[in-house]
PDB file of C-alpha atoms in Angstrom:
ATOM      1  CA  MET A   1     177.875  79.335  75.949  1.00 29.00           C
ATOM      2  CA  GLY A   2     176.897  81.731  73.173  1.00 32.00           C
ATOM      3  CA  SER A   3     174.112  84.273  73.484  1.00 28.00           C
ATOM      4  CA  LYS A   4     170.741  83.321  72.030  1.00 26.00           C
ATOM      5  CA  GLN A   5     168.132  85.464  70.291  1.00 28.00           C
ATOM      6  CA  ARG A   6     165.262  85.236  67.845  1.00 27.00           C
ATOM      7  CA  VAL A   7     165.981  87.154  64.652  1.00 28.00           C
ATOM      8  CA  ARG A   8     163.218  89.582  63.687  1.00 24.00           C
ATOM      9  CA  ALA A   9     161.590  89.390  60.282  1.00 25.00           C
ATOM     10  CA  ALA A  10     160.715  92.512  58.319  1.00 24.00           C
ATOM     11  CA  TRP A  11     157.488  93.072  60.281  1.00 19.00           C
ATOM     12  CA  GLY A  12     159.232  92.676  63.632  1.00 22.00           C
ATOM     13  CA  LEU A  13     158.855  89.872  66.145  1.00 19.00           C
ATOM     14  CA  ALA A  14     155.427  90.895  67.409  1.00 21.00           C
ATOM     15  CA  ALA A  15     154.011  90.902  63.898  1.00 23.00           C
ATOM     16  CA  VAL A  16     155.412  87.447  63.167  1.00 23.00           C
ATOM     17  CA  THR A  17     153.460  86.160  66.166  1.00 22.00           C
ATOM     18  CA  VAL A  18     150.291  87.706  64.741  1.00 24.00           C
ATOM     19  CA  VAL A  19     150.900  86.044  61.387  1.00 29.00           C
ATOM     20  CA  VAL A  20     151.152  82.669  63.107  1.00 26.00           C
ATOM     21  CA  SER A  21     147.789  83.288  64.771  1.00 26.00           C
ATOM     22  CA  TRP A  22     146.274  84.159  61.399  1.00 30.00           C
ATOM     23  CA  LEU A  23     147.517  80.913  59.902  1.00 34.00           C
ATOM     24  CA  SER A  24     145.755  78.967  62.618  1.00 31.00           C
ATOM     25  CA  GLY A  25     142.514  80.854  61.983  1.00 33.00           C
ATOM     26  CA  ALA A  26     142.530  82.616  65.354  1.00 30.00           C
ATOM     27  CA  ALA A  27     143.429  86.147  64.292  1.00 37.00           C
ATOM     28  CA  ARG A  28     144.690  88.178  61.363  1.00 43.00           C
ATOM     29  CA  ALA A  29     147.642  90.400  60.742  1.00 53.00           C
ATOM     30  CA  ALA A  30     146.773  93.820  59.334  1.00 80.00           C
ATOM     31  CA  VAL A  31     148.371  92.871  56.009  1.00 85.00           C
ATOM     32  CA  VAL A  32     148.299  89.277  54.796  1.00 87.00           C
ATOM     33  CA  GLY A  33     149.766  87.948  51.591  1.00 93.00           C
ATOM     34  CA  VAL A  34     151.905  85.471  49.716  1.00 95.00           C
ATOM     35  CA  GLU A  35     154.677  85.670  47.154  1.00 96.00           C
ATOM     36  CA  ALA A  36     156.469  83.426  44.656  1.00 98.00           C
ATOM     37  CA  ASP A  37     158.688  83.411  41.593  1.00 98.00           C
ATOM     38  CA  ILE A  38     156.850  82.879  38.298  1.00 98.00           C
ATOM     39  CA  THR A  39     158.264  81.941  34.889  1.00 98.00           C
ATOM     40  CA  ALA A  40     156.548  81.541  31.513  1.00 97.00           C
ATOM     41  CA  LEU A  41     158.182  78.574  29.790  1.00 95.00           C
ATOM     42  CA  ASP A  42     158.302  77.876  26.060  1.00 93.00           C
ATOM     43  CA  GLY A  43     154.801  77.382  24.704  1.00 90.00           C
ATOM     44  CA  ALA A  44     153.126  79.005  27.699  1.00 90.00           C
ATOM     45  CA  ASP A  45     149.566  80.269  27.636  1.00 90.00           C
ATOM     46  CA  GLY A  46     146.848  80.795  30.246  1.00 93.00           C
ATOM     47  CA  GLY A  47     147.899  82.219  33.577  1.00 96.00           C
ATOM     48  CA  ILE A  48     149.247  81.684  37.086  1.00 97.00           C
ATOM     49  CA  ALA A  49     147.517  82.953  40.237  1.00 98.00           C
ATOM     50  CA  LEU A  50     148.247  83.590  43.888  1.00 98.00           C
ATOM     51  CA  ILE A  51     145.323  83.045  46.262  1.00 97.00           C
ATOM     52  CA  ILE A  52     144.618  84.471  49.729  1.00 95.00           C
ATOM     53  CA  ASP A  53     141.669  84.752  52.139  1.00 93.00           C
ATOM     54  CA  TYR A  54     140.178  81.396  51.114  1.00 92.00           C
ATOM     55  CA  ASP A  55     137.418  80.217  53.454  1.00 89.00           C
ATOM     56  CA  GLY A  56     136.240  77.175  51.519  1.00 88.00           C
ATOM     57  CA  ASN A  57     133.681  79.238  49.648  1.00 88.00           C
ATOM     58  CA  ASP A  58     135.234  82.516  48.559  1.00 91.00           C
ATOM     59  CA  ASN A  59     138.749  83.842  48.113  1.00 94.00           C
ATOM     60  CA  LEU A  60     140.799  86.683  46.686  1.00 96.00           C
ATOM     61  CA  TYR A  61     143.202  86.144  43.801  1.00 97.00           C
ATOM     62  CA  ALA A  62     145.547  87.867  41.359  1.00 98.00           C
ATOM     63  CA  LYS A  63     146.259  86.091  38.094  1.00 98.00           C
ATOM     64  CA  VAL A  64     149.088  87.017  35.722  1.00 98.00           C
ATOM     65  CA  ILE A  65     148.187  86.122  32.139  1.00 97.00           C
ATOM     66  CA  VAL A  66     150.359  85.069  29.205  1.00 97.00           C
ATOM     67  CA  ASP A  67     149.915  86.264  25.620  1.00 97.00           C
ATOM     68  CA  PRO A  68     150.073  82.931  23.723  1.00 95.00           C
ATOM     69  CA  ASN A  69     151.352  84.711  20.614  1.00 95.00           C
ATOM     70  CA  THR A  70     154.558  85.835  22.344  1.00 96.00           C
ATOM     71  CA  GLY A  71     154.790  83.573  25.403  1.00 96.00           C
ATOM     72  CA  GLU A  72     155.191  86.632  27.649  1.00 98.00           C
ATOM     73  CA  PHE A  73     153.229  87.801  30.663  1.00 98.00           C
ATOM     74  CA  ALA A  74     151.096  90.579  29.207  1.00 98.00           C
ATOM     75  CA  GLY A  75     148.379  91.433  31.731  1.00 98.00           C
ATOM     76  CA  ALA A  76     146.531  90.430  34.872  1.00 98.00           C
ATOM     77  CA  ARG A  77     143.140  89.884  36.417  1.00 98.00           C
ATOM     78  CA  MET A  78     142.275  90.585  40.056  1.00 98.00           C
ATOM     79  CA  GLY A  79     139.117  89.094  41.462  1.00 97.00           C
ATOM     80  CA  HIS A  80     137.479  86.606  43.793  1.00 95.00           C
ATOM     81  CA  GLY A  81     135.995  83.139  43.818  1.00 91.00           C
ATOM     82  CA  ASN A  82     136.512  80.765  40.929  1.00 85.00           C
ATOM     83  CA  ASP A  83     138.129  83.122  38.414  1.00 86.00           C
ATOM     84  CA  GLN A  84     135.492  85.858  38.776  1.00 93.00           C
ATOM     85  CA  ALA A  85     136.873  89.228  37.653  1.00 96.00           C
ATOM     86  CA  GLY A  86     136.687  91.994  40.243  1.00 96.00           C
ATOM     87  CA  TRP A  87     134.585  92.051  43.409  1.00 96.00           C
ATOM     88  CA  PRO A  88     131.615  94.078  44.685  1.00 93.00           C
ATOM     89  CA  GLY A  89     132.722  97.612  45.541  1.00 94.00           C
ATOM     90  CA  MET A  90     136.083  97.301  43.776  1.00 97.00           C
ATOM     91  CA  THR A  91     137.885 100.650  43.454  1.00 98.00           C
ATOM     92  CA  GLY A  92     141.137 101.916  41.982  1.00 98.00           C
ATOM     93  CA  GLY A  93     140.879 100.656  38.417  1.00 98.00           C
ATOM     94  CA  PRO A  94     139.681  97.814  36.202  1.00 98.00           C
ATOM     95  CA  SER A  95     139.773  94.191  37.280  1.00 98.00           C
ATOM     96  CA  VAL A  96     141.387  93.113  33.994  1.00 98.00           C
ATOM     97  CA  PHE A  97     144.280  95.138  32.615  1.00 98.00           C
ATOM     98  CA  GLY A  98     147.346  94.986  30.402  1.00 98.00           C
ATOM     99  CA  PHE A  99     150.934  95.673  31.410  1.00 99.00           C
ATOM    100  CA  SER A 100     152.962  98.646  30.219  1.00 98.00           C
ATOM    101  CA  GLU A 101     155.842  96.242  29.593  1.00 98.00           C
ATOM    102  CA  ARG A 102     156.014  92.496  29.072  1.00 98.00           C
ATOM    103  CA  PHE A 103     158.247  89.877  30.638  1.00 98.00           C
ATOM    104  CA  ARG A 104     158.793  86.130  31.045  1.00 98.00           C
ATOM    105  CA  SER A 105     159.764  85.961  34.720  1.00 98.00           C
ATOM    106  CA  ALA A 106     159.122  87.955  37.890  1.00 99.00           C
ATOM    107  CA  HIS A 107     158.810  87.822  41.646  1.00 98.00           C
ATOM    108  CA  MET A 108     155.080  88.095  42.320  1.00 99.00           C
ATOM    109  CA  ILE A 109     153.641  89.487  45.575  1.00 98.00           C
ATOM    110  CA  PHE A 110     149.924  89.550  46.374  1.00 98.00           C
ATOM    111  CA  GLU A 111     148.668  91.079  49.612  1.00 96.00           C
ATOM    112  CA  TRP A 112     145.576  92.491  51.283  1.00 94.00           C
ATOM    113  CA  ASP A 113     145.271  95.087  54.061  1.00 93.00           C
ATOM    114  CA  THR A 114     142.421  93.811  56.220  1.00 89.00           C
ATOM    115  CA  ASN A 115     141.947  97.233  57.827  1.00 89.00           C
ATOM    116  CA  THR A 116     141.586  99.320  54.668  1.00 92.00           C
ATOM    117  CA  GLY A 117     140.500  96.764  52.060  1.00 93.00           C
ATOM    118  CA  ARG A 118     143.477  97.688  49.879  1.00 96.00           C
ATOM    119  CA  VAL A 119     144.693  94.884  47.599  1.00 97.00           C
ATOM    120  CA  ALA A 120     148.156  95.013  46.003  1.00 98.00           C
ATOM    121  CA  LEU A 121     149.703  93.059  43.152  1.00 99.00           C
ATOM    122  CA  ARG A 122     153.434  93.677  42.830  1.00 98.00           C
ATOM    123  CA  LEU A 123     155.685  92.246  40.144  1.00 99.00           C
ATOM    124  CA  LEU A 124     159.372  92.706  40.892  1.00 98.00           C
ATOM    125  CA  ASN A 125     162.666  91.828  39.243  1.00 98.00           C
ATOM    126  CA  LEU A 126     161.150  91.540  35.783  1.00 99.00           C
ATOM    127  CA  ASP A 127     163.272  89.216  33.642  1.00 98.00           C
ATOM    128  CA  GLY A 128     165.945  89.355  36.352  1.00 98.00           C
ATOM    129  CA  ASP A 129     166.280  93.162  36.296  1.00 98.00           C
ATOM    130  CA  SER A 130     165.983  94.596  39.825  1.00 97.00           C
ATOM    131  CA  ASN A 131     165.200  98.037  38.375  1.00 98.00           C
ATOM    132  CA  ARG A 132     162.053  96.832  36.603  1.00 98.00           C
ATOM    133  CA  ARG A 133     158.805  96.458  38.536  1.00 98.00           C
ATOM    134  CA  LEU A 134     155.052  96.919  38.195  1.00 99.00           C
ATOM    135  CA  ASP A 135     152.605  97.779  40.992  1.00 98.00           C
ATOM    136  CA  PHE A 136     148.810  97.661  40.919  1.00 98.00           C
ATOM    137  CA  LEU A 137     146.513  98.742  43.760  1.00 98.00           C
ATOM    138  CA  ARG A 138     142.796  98.145  44.133  1.00 98.00           C
ATOM    139  CA  GLY A 139     140.407  98.696  47.023  1.00 97.00           C
ATOM    140  CA  GLY A 140     137.119  97.623  48.490  1.00 95.00           C
ATOM    141  CA  TRP A 141     137.690  93.951  49.295  1.00 93.00           C
ATOM    142  CA  VAL A 142     135.749  92.875  52.383  1.00 86.00           C
ATOM    143  CA  ASN A 143     135.284  89.228  53.338  1.00 75.00           C
ATOM    144  CA  THR A 144     133.811  88.727  56.798  1.00 65.00           C
ATOM    145  CA  PRO A 145     134.816  86.710  58.714  1.00 58.00           C
ATOM    146  CA  GLY A 146     137.165  85.705  55.904  1.00 71.00           C
ATOM    147  CA  GLY A 147     139.406  82.706  55.477  1.00 79.00           C
ATOM    148  CA  SER A 148     142.855  81.700  56.649  1.00 80.00           C
ATOM    149  CA  ASP A 149     143.880  79.615  53.625  1.00 90.00           C
ATOM    150  CA  VAL A 150     146.268  80.652  50.863  1.00 93.00           C
ATOM    151  CA  GLY A 151     147.673  78.972  47.781  1.00 96.00           C
ATOM    152  CA  PHE A 152     148.110  79.198  44.038  1.00 97.00           C
ATOM    153  CA  GLY A 153     146.346  78.234  40.844  1.00 96.00           C
ATOM    154  CA  GLY A 154     147.009  77.868  37.163  1.00 94.00           C
ATOM    155  CA  ASP A 155     145.757  76.909  33.737  1.00 92.00           C
ATOM    156  CA  THR A 156     148.833  75.342  32.166  1.00 88.00           C
ATOM    157  CA  ASN A 157     151.881  73.349  33.170  1.00 89.00           C
ATOM    158  CA  LYS A 158     153.953  75.651  30.963  1.00 94.00           C
ATOM    159  CA  ILE A 159     154.105  78.257  33.731  1.00 97.00           C
ATOM    160  CA  ALA A 160     156.456  77.468  36.616  1.00 97.00           C
ATOM    161  CA  LEU A 161     155.969  78.659  40.192  1.00 98.00           C
ATOM    162  CA  ASP A 162     158.784  78.532  42.739  1.00 97.00           C
ATOM    163  CA  GLU A 163     159.880  79.770  46.182  1.00 94.00           C
ATOM    164  CA  PHE A 164     156.345  80.009  47.605  1.00 95.00           C
ATOM    165  CA  GLN A 165     156.123  81.887  50.901  1.00 92.00           C
ATOM    166  CA  PHE A 166     154.019  84.114  53.073  1.00 90.00           C
ATOM    167  CA  VAL A 167     154.985  87.783  52.797  1.00 89.00           C
ATOM    168  CA  ASP A 168     158.067  88.519  54.934  1.00 76.00           C
ATOM    169  CA  THR A 169     158.755  84.949  56.080  1.00 78.00           C
ATOM    170  CA  ASN A 170     161.252  82.337  55.019  1.00 77.00           C
ATOM    171  CA  VAL A 171     160.406  80.290  51.927  1.00 82.00           C
ATOM    172  CA  CYS A 172     157.711  77.713  52.700  1.00 86.00           C
ATOM    173  CA  ASP A 173     158.228  75.469  49.687  1.00 88.00           C
ATOM    174  CA  ALA A 174     161.077  75.604  47.170  1.00 87.00           C
ATOM    175  CA  PHE A 175     159.805  72.406  45.469  1.00 90.00           C
ATOM    176  CA  GLU A 176     163.307  70.914  45.530  1.00 85.00           C
ATOM    177  CA  ARG A 177     162.193  67.299  45.358  1.00 86.00           C
ATOM    178  CA  ALA A 178     161.611  64.563  42.831  1.00 89.00           C
ATOM    179  CA  ASN A 179     159.166  65.095  39.987  1.00 95.00           C
ATOM    180  CA  GLY A 180     155.683  63.905  40.817  1.00 95.00           C
ATOM    181  CA  ASP A 181     153.005  64.614  43.392  1.00 93.00           C
ATOM    182  CA  ILE A 182     152.787  68.194  44.674  1.00 93.00           C
ATOM    183  CA  GLY A 183     153.402  66.910  48.213  1.00 86.00           C
ATOM    184  CA  ARG A 184     151.726  66.560  51.583  1.00 80.00           C
ATOM    185  CA  MET A 185     151.956  70.292  52.307  1.00 84.00           C
ATOM    186  CA  TRP A 186     149.293  71.007  49.694  1.00 93.00           C
ATOM    187  CA  ARG A 187     145.642  70.147  49.033  1.00 94.00           C
ATOM    188  CA  ILE A 188     144.356  70.209  45.453  1.00 96.00           C
ATOM    189  CA  ASP A 189     140.785  71.538  45.472  1.00 94.00           C
ATOM    190  CA  HIS A 190     140.397  71.092  41.715  1.00 92.00           C
ATOM    191  CA  GLY A 191     142.559  70.705  38.632  1.00 96.00           C
ATOM    192  CA  THR A 192     146.002  69.133  38.869  1.00 96.00           C
ATOM    193  CA  ALA A 193     149.337  70.164  40.353  1.00 97.00           C
ATOM    194  CA  VAL A 194     152.740  68.493  40.318  1.00 97.00           C
ATOM    195  CA  VAL A 195     156.391  69.138  41.029  1.00 96.00           C
ATOM    196  CA  GLN A 196     158.452  69.268  37.853  1.00 96.00           C
ATOM    197  CA  GLY A 197     162.042  70.379  37.469  1.00 95.00           C
ATOM    198  CA  GLY A 198     162.200  71.831  40.974  1.00 94.00           C
ATOM    199  CA  THR A 199     159.113  74.008  40.442  1.00 97.00           C
ATOM    200  CA  ALA A 200     155.352  73.687  40.849  1.00 97.00           C
ATOM    201  CA  ARG A 201     153.107  73.331  37.802  1.00 97.00           C
ATOM    202  CA  ALA A 202     149.321  73.755  37.958  1.00 96.00           C
ATOM    203  CA  ASP A 203     146.939  72.758  35.176  1.00 94.00           C
ATOM    204  CA  GLY A 204     143.241  72.485  34.418  1.00 92.00           C
ATOM    205  CA  ALA A 205     142.144  75.685  36.200  1.00 91.00           C
ATOM    206  CA  ALA A 206     143.768  74.285  39.326  1.00 94.00           C
ATOM    207  CA  MET A 207     143.314  75.607  42.848  1.00 95.00           C
ATOM    208  CA  VAL A 208     146.013  74.392  45.234  1.00 96.00           C
ATOM    209  CA  ILE A 209     145.830  75.264  48.937  1.00 95.00           C
ATOM    210  CA  TRP A 210     148.657  75.328  51.485  1.00 92.00           C
ATOM    211  CA  VAL A 211     147.629  73.054  54.355  1.00 85.00           C
ATOM    212  CA  CYS A 212     150.852  72.536  56.264  1.00 75.00           C
ATOM    213  CA  GLU A 213     150.097  74.883  59.149  1.00 58.00           C
ATOM    214  CA  ASN A 214     152.897  73.395  61.223  1.00 53.00           C
ATOM    215  CA  CYS A 215     155.535  73.412  58.489  1.00 61.00           C
ATOM    216  CA  GLY A 216     157.975  75.685  60.218  1.00 53.00           C
ATOM    217  CA  VAL A 217     155.409  77.998  61.762  1.00 46.00           C
ATOM    218  CA  ALA A 218     156.906  79.386  64.965  1.00 46.00           C
ATOM    219  CA  THR A 219     155.304  78.196  68.189  1.00 49.00           C
ATOM    220  CA  GLY A 220     157.188  80.882  70.077  1.00 54.00           C
ATOM    221  CA  VAL A 221     159.073  78.442  72.307  1.00 64.00           C
ATOM    222  CA  GLU A 222     161.756  77.010  70.002  1.00 78.00           C
ATOM    223  CA  LYS A 223     165.264  77.447  71.385  1.00 89.00           C
ATOM    224  CA  LEU A 224     168.656  77.272  69.655  1.00 94.00           C
ATOM    225  CA  ASN A 225     171.806  76.561  71.609  1.00 96.00           C
ATOM    226  CA  ALA A 226     175.197  76.368  69.890  1.00 98.00           C
ATOM    227  CA  LYS A 227     178.498  75.505  71.564  1.00 98.00           C
ATOM    228  CA  CYS A 228     182.070  75.268  70.337  1.00 98.00           C
ATOM    229  CA  LYS A 229     184.543  72.788  71.777  1.00 97.00           C
ATOM    230  CA  GLU A 230     188.221  72.342  70.973  1.00 96.00           C
ATOM    231  CA  ARG A 231     189.751  68.888  70.929  1.00 94.00           C
ATOM    232  CA  ASN A 232     193.188  67.940  69.657  1.00 93.00           C
ATOM    233  CA  GLY A 233     193.577  71.320  68.011  1.00 94.00           C
ATOM    234  CA  SER A 234     190.286  71.177  66.084  1.00 97.00           C
ATOM    235  CA  ASN A 235     187.112  73.140  66.846  1.00 98.00           C
ATOM    236  CA  THR A 236     183.668  71.564  66.599  1.00 98.00           C
ATOM    237  CA  VAL A 237     180.457  73.614  66.703  1.00 98.00           C
ATOM    238  CA  THR A 238     177.331  71.742  67.783  1.00 98.00           C
ATOM    239  CA  ALA A 239     173.934  73.385  67.247  1.00 98.00           C
ATOM    240  CA  LYS A 240     170.760  72.065  68.822  1.00 97.00           C
ATOM    241  CA  VAL A 241     167.163  73.285  68.555  1.00 94.00           C
ATOM    242  CA  THR A 242     164.658  72.140  71.171  1.00 93.00           C
ATOM    243  CA  LYS A 243     160.886  72.431  71.599  1.00 85.00           C
ATOM    244  CA  GLY A 244     160.242  72.004  67.885  1.00 81.00           C
ATOM    245  CA  LEU A 245     157.402  70.093  66.255  1.00 76.00           C
ATOM    246  CA  SER A 246     158.108  66.387  65.786  1.00 81.00           C
ATOM    247  CA  GLY A 247     158.487  65.405  62.138  1.00 79.00           C
ATOM    248  CA  GLU A 248     158.998  68.938  60.826  1.00 78.00           C
ATOM    249  CA  THR A 249     162.299  70.204  59.451  1.00 82.00           C
ATOM    250  CA  ILE A 250     164.767  72.976  60.184  1.00 88.00           C
ATOM    251  CA  GLN A 251     167.801  74.197  58.219  1.00 90.00           C
ATOM    252  CA  PHE A 252     171.120  74.638  60.060  1.00 95.00           C
ATOM    253  CA  SER A 253     173.787  76.971  58.667  1.00 96.00           C
ATOM    254  CA  LEU A 254     177.015  78.590  59.842  1.00 97.00           C
ATOM    255  CA  ALA A 255     178.063  82.014  58.560  1.00 96.00           C
ATOM    256  CA  GLY A 256     181.034  81.791  56.202  1.00 94.00           C
ATOM    257  CA  ASP A 257     180.763  78.001  55.917  1.00 94.00           C
ATOM    258  CA  SER A 258     179.265  76.240  52.893  1.00 93.00           C
ATOM    259  CA  ARG A 259     178.163  73.262  54.968  1.00 94.00           C
ATOM    260  CA  SER A 260     174.466  73.344  55.856  1.00 93.00           C
ATOM    261  CA  SER A 261     171.901  70.668  56.587  1.00 93.00           C
ATOM    262  CA  GLU A 262     168.145  70.205  56.785  1.00 88.00           C
ATOM    263  CA  GLU A 263     167.337  68.152  59.872  1.00 92.00           C
ATOM    264  CA  THR A 264     164.075  66.687  61.171  1.00 88.00           C
ATOM    265  CA  PHE A 265     162.782  67.174  64.712  1.00 89.00           C
ATOM    266  CA  ASN A 266     162.629  63.861  66.559  1.00 92.00           C
ATOM    267  CA  THR A 267     159.751  62.683  68.740  1.00 92.00           C
ATOM    268  CA  ARG A 268     161.139  64.762  71.610  1.00 93.00           C
ATOM    269  CA  GLY A 269     161.121  67.917  69.503  1.00 89.00           C
ATOM    270  CA  LYS A 270     164.906  68.075  69.110  1.00 94.00           C
ATOM    271  CA  ALA A 271     167.155  68.535  66.070  1.00 95.00           C
ATOM    272  CA  LYS A 272     170.907  69.095  65.862  1.00 96.00           C
ATOM    273  CA  PHE A 273     173.887  69.429  63.534  1.00 98.00           C
ATOM    274  CA  LYS A 274     177.690  69.617  63.899  1.00 97.00           C
ATOM    275  CA  TRP A 275     180.468  71.422  62.045  1.00 98.00           C
ATOM    276  CA  THR A 276     184.048  70.233  62.425  1.00 97.00           C
ATOM    277  CA  ASP A 277     187.315  72.079  61.755  1.00 97.00           C
ATOM    278  CA  VAL A 278     185.790  75.478  62.518  1.00 98.00           C
ATOM    279  CA  ASP A 279     188.022  78.556  62.689  1.00 96.00           C
ATOM    280  CA  SER A 280     188.735  80.363  65.942  1.00 97.00           C
ATOM    281  CA  GLY A 281     186.670  83.381  66.971  1.00 97.00           C
ATOM    282  CA  LEU A 282     183.030  84.420  67.192  1.00 97.00           C
ATOM    283  CA  GLN A 283     180.698  82.199  65.141  1.00 97.00           C
ATOM    284  CA  PHE A 284     177.180  82.933  63.858  1.00 97.00           C
ATOM    285  CA  VAL A 285     174.917  79.878  63.814  1.00 97.00           C
ATOM    286  CA  PHE A 286     171.441  79.989  62.263  1.00 94.00           C
ATOM    287  CA  ALA A 287     168.480  77.616  62.362  1.00 92.00           C
ATOM    288  CA  SER A 288     165.742  78.475  59.853  1.00 86.00           C
ATOM    289  CA  SER A 289     162.316  76.915  59.529  1.00 79.00           C
ATOM    290  CA  PRO A 290     160.799  76.388  56.081  1.00 74.00           C
ATOM    291  CA  CYS A 291     158.384  79.288  56.449  1.00 73.00           C
ATOM    292  CA  GLY A 292     158.288  80.999  59.767  1.00 66.00           C
ATOM    293  CA  TYR A 293     161.338  81.989  61.724  1.00 70.00           C
ATOM    294  CA  THR A 294     165.111  82.117  62.042  1.00 81.00           C
ATOM    295  CA  LEU A 295     166.976  81.534  65.285  1.00 88.00           C
ATOM    296  CA  GLU A 296     170.539  82.676  65.908  1.00 93.00           C
ATOM    297  CA  SER A 297     173.249  81.698  68.384  1.00 96.00           C
ATOM    298  CA  ARG A 298     176.781  83.091  68.681  1.00 97.00           C
ATOM    299  CA  PRO A 299     179.315  80.738  70.243  1.00 97.00           C
ATOM    300  CA  THR A 300     183.010  81.605  70.405  1.00 98.00           C
ATOM    301  CA  CYS A 301     185.661  79.097  69.360  1.00 97.00           C
ATOM    302  CA  PRO A 302     189.084  79.200  71.076  1.00 96.00           C
TER     303      PRO A 302
END
């Protein structure tokens, strides 16, 4: 039997547990945030926003805005509530500002330090260039007791959002499904939101909130066991995760093997996958939830 361990995310295992508590409304991590890929498509105008700390009444947001004359992201607004610029006691600079350089695509990160009130908007990998980035810091945001909801918003379906996730977790939603409804993982508070071309599109000053608290969020008891058996000269690796949440999904993968599969936990909280014709030696098997954790097991094939 291979050894089993839970792989640590960038914050470390203890911090991941805190994040899970924050999602359920019980506690907060020191820094909370979300991130996604954003792209201004042909004819884009308006803006795209990431939203955190939503309590049903107030929230914190960062909105990246397109210049309709060029179709490029040209500036941003940081604020609270329904598109209000700034917040009481805001420090560190203006709430509305232009960029020193323009771009059509970026990886957008928006986070808030609950201890210090610091708010950060980070735009990385501008137009696919890992050396190009923009960082903006503001202070003074206090929302007590605050909210546990996060999401995104937008003014036009000509801006695409993809790979939505909490900071330092696996991707929660890659929107890789048929065009149409945004899906059960989301609640549309106002405006419209759909899946189109493998991305999310928000329109009509939309506010779209992530509601799938159990979509891959670690309960702390999931277990992965992977075994390798040889029969008639061929090795088969079987991976099984137990104590999962019925109806939710998990992605199985094997290092060095292109075969992977998304499986659904059954009513007993179990999911499994098999690889045939596996090479001899130590194998690395992974089971990744949509947005919370990765488990690893290391069986050895004869």
